[in-house]
Short mmCIF file of C-alpha atoms in Angstrom, two decimals:
data_model
loop_
_atom_site.label_atom_id
_atom_site.label_comp_id
_atom_site.label_asym_id
_atom_site.label_seq_id
_atom_site.Cartn_x
_atom_site.Cartn_y
_atom_site.Cartn_z
CA MET N 757 16.43 9.81 -6.75
CA THR N 758 14.53 12.32 -4.63
CA ASP N 759 12.48 10.15 -2.35
CA ARG N 760 13.57 9.61 1.14
CA GLU N 761 14.67 6.10 1.89
CA GLY N 762 12.04 4.01 3.54
CA LEU N 763 9.06 5.96 2.36
CA PRO N 764 6.21 4.49 0.57
CA ILE N 765 6.65 5.69 -3.07
CA TRP N 766 4.03 3.59 -5.00
CA TYR N 767 1.17 0.90 -4.80
CA GLU N 768 0.46 -1.77 -7.10
CA LEU N 769 -2.45 -3.99 -7.71
CA LEU N 770 -2.04 -7.47 -9.52
CA ALA N 771 -5.61 -8.65 -10.71
CA ARG N 772 -7.00 -11.80 -12.53
CA ASP N 773 -9.12 -9.39 -14.74
CA PRO N 774 -7.13 -5.91 -14.95
CA ASP N 775 -10.13 -4.60 -17.20
CA ALA N 776 -12.62 -5.20 -14.38
CA ALA N 777 -10.21 -3.92 -11.69
CA GLU N 778 -9.89 -0.78 -13.42
CA ARG N 779 -13.64 -0.34 -13.79
CA PHE N 780 -14.13 -1.09 -10.02
CA TYR N 781 -11.36 1.14 -8.63
CA THR N 782 -12.12 4.53 -11.08
CA HIS N 783 -15.66 4.14 -9.74
CA VAL N 784 -14.96 3.57 -6.01
CA LEU N 785 -11.91 5.63 -5.63
CA GLY N 786 -12.32 8.24 -8.13
CA TRP N 787 -8.96 7.45 -9.93
CA SER N 788 -8.21 8.12 -13.58
CA VAL N 789 -6.20 5.77 -15.71
CA GLU N 790 -3.05 6.23 -17.63
CA ARG N 791 -1.23 3.78 -20.22
CA PRO N 792 2.37 4.59 -20.13
CA GLN N 793 3.23 2.09 -22.81
CA LEU N 794 6.34 0.66 -21.17
CA ALA N 795 8.35 -1.91 -23.26
CA ALA N 796 8.81 -4.27 -19.84
CA ALA N 797 4.74 -4.31 -19.14
CA PRO N 798 3.02 -3.25 -22.44
CA ASP N 799 -0.75 -3.22 -20.62
CA TYR N 800 0.66 -1.58 -17.27
CA ARG N 801 -1.73 0.88 -16.03
CA VAL N 802 -1.34 3.93 -13.87
CA LEU N 803 -4.04 4.79 -11.37
CA ALA N 804 -3.98 8.72 -10.74
CA ALA N 805 -5.67 10.71 -8.12
CA PRO N 806 -8.20 13.29 -9.14
CA ASP N 807 -5.27 15.93 -8.51
CA GLY N 808 -3.31 14.12 -11.24
CA ASP N 809 -0.73 12.59 -9.25
CA GLY N 810 -0.14 8.95 -10.05
CA VAL N 811 -0.70 6.64 -7.12
CA ALA N 812 -0.42 3.20 -8.25
CA GLY N 813 -0.18 0.62 -10.87
CA LEU N 814 -2.45 -2.15 -12.11
CA MET N 815 -1.52 -5.22 -13.98
CA ALA N 816 -2.43 -8.86 -14.55
CA VAL N 817 -1.20 -11.63 -12.07
CA PRO N 818 1.38 -13.08 -14.10
CA PRO N 819 0.79 -16.35 -15.88
CA GLY N 820 1.47 -19.31 -13.34
CA ALA N 821 2.57 -17.30 -10.56
CA PRO N 822 1.35 -18.69 -7.29
CA MET N 823 -0.16 -15.27 -6.09
CA ALA N 824 -3.67 -14.48 -5.30
CA PRO N 825 -5.02 -11.00 -6.38
CA GLY N 826 -3.80 -8.44 -4.01
CA TRP N 827 -1.95 -5.24 -3.34
CA LEU N 828 1.78 -4.25 -2.90
CA PHE N 829 3.88 -1.41 -2.12
CA TYR N 830 7.39 -0.11 -2.94
CA LEU N 831 9.82 1.34 -0.66
CA ALA N 832 12.30 3.86 -1.54
CA ALA N 833 15.93 2.50 -1.32
CA ASP N 834 19.06 4.58 -1.90
CA ASP N 835 21.00 1.28 -3.22
CA VAL N 836 18.47 -1.46 -4.13
CA ASP N 837 21.27 -4.28 -4.24
CA ALA N 838 22.73 -3.53 -0.72
CA THR N 839 19.25 -3.35 0.69
CA VAL N 840 18.38 -6.71 -0.75
CA GLU N 841 21.57 -7.87 0.77
CA ARG N 842 20.58 -6.83 4.10
CA ILE N 843 16.89 -8.49 3.69
CA ILE N 844 18.66 -11.50 3.11
CA ALA N 845 20.88 -11.45 6.12
CA ALA N 846 17.86 -10.52 8.43
CA GLY N 847 15.78 -13.41 7.33
CA GLY N 848 14.01 -12.19 4.32
CA ALA N 849 13.71 -13.49 0.92
CA VAL N 850 14.05 -12.38 -2.67
CA ALA N 851 11.16 -13.32 -5.06
CA MET N 852 12.45 -11.27 -8.06
CA PRO N 853 16.03 -10.14 -8.30
CA ALA N 854 17.01 -6.61 -8.53
CA THR N 855 16.28 -5.32 -12.22
CA ASP N 856 16.50 -2.21 -14.11
CA ILE N 857 13.21 -0.96 -15.57
CA PRO N 858 13.89 1.66 -18.55
CA GLU N 859 12.32 4.85 -17.50
CA VAL N 860 11.16 3.74 -14.23
CA GLY N 861 14.15 2.64 -11.70
CA ARG N 862 15.80 -0.29 -10.16
CA ILE N 863 13.26 -2.70 -8.19
CA ALA N 864 13.32 -5.99 -6.38
CA LEU N 865 10.55 -7.73 -5.10
CA VAL N 866 11.35 -9.18 -1.59
CA ALA N 867 9.67 -10.73 1.40
CA ASP N 868 10.13 -9.95 5.14
CA PRO N 869 10.77 -12.99 7.53
CA HIS N 870 6.95 -13.67 7.76
CA GLY N 871 6.72 -13.96 3.97
CA THR N 872 4.88 -10.65 3.33
CA LEU N 873 6.04 -9.41 -0.01
CA PHE N 874 6.88 -5.66 -0.89
CA TYR N 875 9.38 -4.08 -3.17
CA VAL N 876 12.25 -2.20 -2.55
CA MET N 877 12.85 0.68 -5.46
CA ARG N 878 15.20 3.34 -6.66
CA GLY N 879 12.97 5.59 -9.06
CA ASP N 880 14.47 7.63 -11.99
CA GLY N 881 11.64 10.18 -11.73
CA ASP N 882 10.66 12.96 -9.78
CA GLU N 883 9.80 12.82 -6.02
CA SER N 884 6.75 10.54 -5.71
CA ARG N 885 3.39 11.97 -4.32
CA ALA N 886 1.66 8.31 -3.90
CA PHE N 887 1.83 8.31 -0.13
CA ARG N 888 0.75 11.58 1.82
CA THR N 889 -0.03 11.88 5.65
CA ALA N 890 -3.66 12.37 6.24
CA ASP N 891 -3.30 15.97 7.39
CA THR N 892 -1.91 16.70 3.59
CA ALA N 893 -3.68 14.02 1.36
CA THR N 894 -6.25 14.66 -1.02
CA ALA N 895 -8.82 12.19 -2.48
CA GLY N 896 -7.16 9.35 -4.03
CA HIS N 897 -3.82 9.35 -2.28
CA ALA N 898 -2.63 6.64 0.05
CA VAL N 899 -2.78 7.82 3.84
CA TRP N 900 -2.13 4.59 6.05
CA ASN N 901 0.00 1.35 5.73
CA GLU N 902 -0.88 -1.29 8.19
CA LEU N 903 1.05 -4.56 8.78
CA THR N 904 -0.47 -7.47 10.42
CA ALA N 905 2.32 -10.02 11.67
CA PRO N 906 2.62 -12.93 13.96
CA ASP N 907 4.78 -10.89 15.78
CA GLN N 908 4.28 -7.16 15.29
CA ASP N 909 7.51 -6.49 17.34
CA ALA N 910 9.78 -8.70 15.54
CA ALA N 911 8.48 -7.53 12.15
CA LEU N 912 8.79 -3.97 13.21
CA ALA N 913 12.73 -4.88 13.87
CA PHE N 914 13.19 -6.19 10.52
CA TYR N 915 11.90 -2.82 8.86
CA ALA N 916 13.78 -0.97 11.51
CA GLY N 917 16.99 -2.58 10.42
CA LEU N 918 16.49 -1.69 6.82
CA PHE N 919 14.86 1.84 7.20
CA GLY N 920 15.18 3.07 10.56
CA TRP N 921 11.45 2.86 11.27
CA ARG N 922 10.07 2.73 14.76
CA HIS N 923 7.15 2.32 17.08
CA GLU N 924 5.76 5.25 18.53
CA GLY N 925 2.37 5.59 20.47
CA ALA N 926 -0.16 3.12 20.53
CA MET N 927 -4.12 2.31 20.72
CA PRO N 928 -5.22 -0.68 22.92
CA MET N 929 -7.32 -3.14 20.98
CA GLY N 930 -8.27 -5.19 24.12
CA ASP N 931 -7.44 -9.09 23.52
CA LEU N 932 -5.91 -8.19 20.07
CA GLY N 933 -3.17 -6.34 22.05
CA ASP N 934 -1.99 -2.96 20.86
CA TYR N 935 -2.26 -1.22 17.35
CA LYS N 936 1.28 0.46 17.34
CA PHE N 937 2.12 3.18 15.05
CA VAL N 938 5.13 3.16 12.97
CA HIS N 939 6.94 6.44 12.21
CA SER N 940 10.04 7.18 9.75
CA GLY N 941 11.40 10.14 11.03
CA THR N 942 8.52 12.77 11.73
CA THR N 943 6.35 10.89 9.48
CA CYS N 944 3.75 8.50 10.59
CA LEU N 945 3.44 5.79 8.10
CA GLY N 946 0.85 3.65 9.50
CA ALA N 947 0.81 0.75 12.34
CA THR N 948 1.31 -2.84 13.15
CA MET N 949 -0.89 -5.20 14.78
CA ASN N 950 -0.67 -9.02 15.39
CA ASN N 951 -2.32 -11.60 13.76
CA PHE N 952 -5.81 -12.51 14.91
CA ALA N 953 -8.57 -15.08 13.75
CA GLY N 954 -9.12 -14.49 9.93
CA LYS N 955 -6.40 -12.08 9.49
CA GLY N 956 -2.98 -13.63 8.68
CA PRO N 957 0.19 -11.39 7.84
CA GLY N 958 0.27 -8.92 5.17
CA TRP N 959 0.28 -5.31 4.38
CA GLN N 960 -2.91 -3.40 3.80
CA PHE N 961 -3.18 0.00 2.71
CA TYR N 962 -6.02 2.75 2.91
CA PHE N 963 -6.96 5.50 0.29
CA MET N 964 -8.53 8.73 0.93
CA VAL N 965 -11.95 9.50 -0.06
CA GLU N 966 -13.93 12.53 0.48
CA ASP N 967 -17.18 10.96 1.79
CA VAL N 968 -16.72 7.69 3.27
CA ASP N 969 -20.55 6.67 3.39
CA ALA N 970 -20.63 7.29 -0.46
CA ALA N 971 -17.66 5.28 -1.05
CA VAL N 972 -18.99 2.30 0.56
CA GLU N 973 -22.34 2.72 -1.63
CA ARG N 974 -20.08 2.80 -4.60
CA LEU N 975 -18.20 -0.15 -3.29
CA ILE N 976 -21.19 -2.21 -2.59
CA GLY N 977 -22.62 -1.28 -6.14
CA ALA N 978 -19.65 -2.46 -7.89
CA GLY N 979 -19.56 -5.93 -6.15
CA GLY N 980 -17.15 -5.25 -3.58
CA ARG N 981 -17.78 -5.87 0.09
CA VAL N 982 -17.16 -4.37 3.36
CA GLU N 983 -15.22 -6.26 5.62
CA GLN N 984 -15.19 -3.70 8.86
CA GLY N 985 -16.40 -0.17 9.49
CA PRO N 986 -17.06 2.84 9.21
CA ASP N 987 -14.88 3.10 12.30
CA GLU N 988 -14.14 6.48 13.74
CA ILE N 989 -10.51 7.17 14.07
CA PRO N 990 -8.63 10.04 15.87
CA GLY N 991 -9.10 13.18 14.25
CA GLY N 992 -12.87 12.82 13.48
CA SER N 993 -12.38 10.76 10.05
CA PHE N 994 -13.63 7.29 9.61
CA SER N 995 -12.16 4.25 8.32
CA VAL N 996 -13.48 1.18 6.31
CA VAL N 997 -11.69 -2.27 5.47
CA ALA N 998 -12.92 -3.47 2.11
CA ALA N 999 -12.38 -6.13 -0.43
CA ASP N 1000 -12.57 -5.65 -4.07
CA PRO N 1001 -14.78 -8.30 -6.29
CA GLU N 1002 -11.56 -10.58 -6.66
CA GLY N 1003 -11.16 -10.60 -2.80
CA ALA N 1004 -8.17 -8.14 -2.65
CA ALA N 1005 -8.08 -6.30 0.61
CA PHE N 1006 -7.77 -2.41 0.82
CA GLY N 1007 -9.18 0.30 2.89
CA PHE N 1008 -10.34 3.84 2.43
CA VAL N 1009 -10.41 6.89 5.02
CA GLY N 1010 -12.45 10.21 4.81
CA GLU N 1011 -15.13 12.08 6.49
CA ARG N 1012 -18.84 11.42 6.93
CA ARG N 1013 -20.32 14.13 5.23
CA ALA N 1014 -23.96 13.03 5.70
#
């Protein structure tokens, strides 16, 4: 594996209607779709950025699974089984045991102590380009990972124990407390914040677009909705918190070219 441990290397959407989700996201975020014909998941779809880099997967919510439509991500792990053991010891849980996926790698679906799901993965392929920091990303790539938790410091301590992440820098949000930036080495991965009214624990992911206002128009026209924004962020770009037609939360970041 060439991916650095603890970095996000893949994103995945579980949808009730994958065909409708495919139409929505290709229209709103400009992704194209590939079908790798995996034996373990025949209908699995790969969502690729305009530059051709694979960014995310799309699959149906498994029949009978107690899961709402939503987004997950995969974090690189040098040793998936050892990482799962550390997750359990730190108060997390295992939703799907470590499994080998031919032509993909070894993965496990786990949860942090607050119940937030994520994958750990040792990939068999080349270095992932799904996540890129905002200064290097182009349209379609993930650029920000945002964790909401009942106790952001306790949540970060869990991930720090696994991957060495740390809080460095913060932005005050008044009564909501601080929006604390998360780093892995020199890479800023995103931020954490505490739960607030209407927002429970979970990860939310933001993708790069070329024009935020144009993306908002596409979002609304395709049946999605704006939850917040566009809000200016440091550096001159703008962010939007959104939901797709099935209610799955996501976000996007970009310039206001108008």
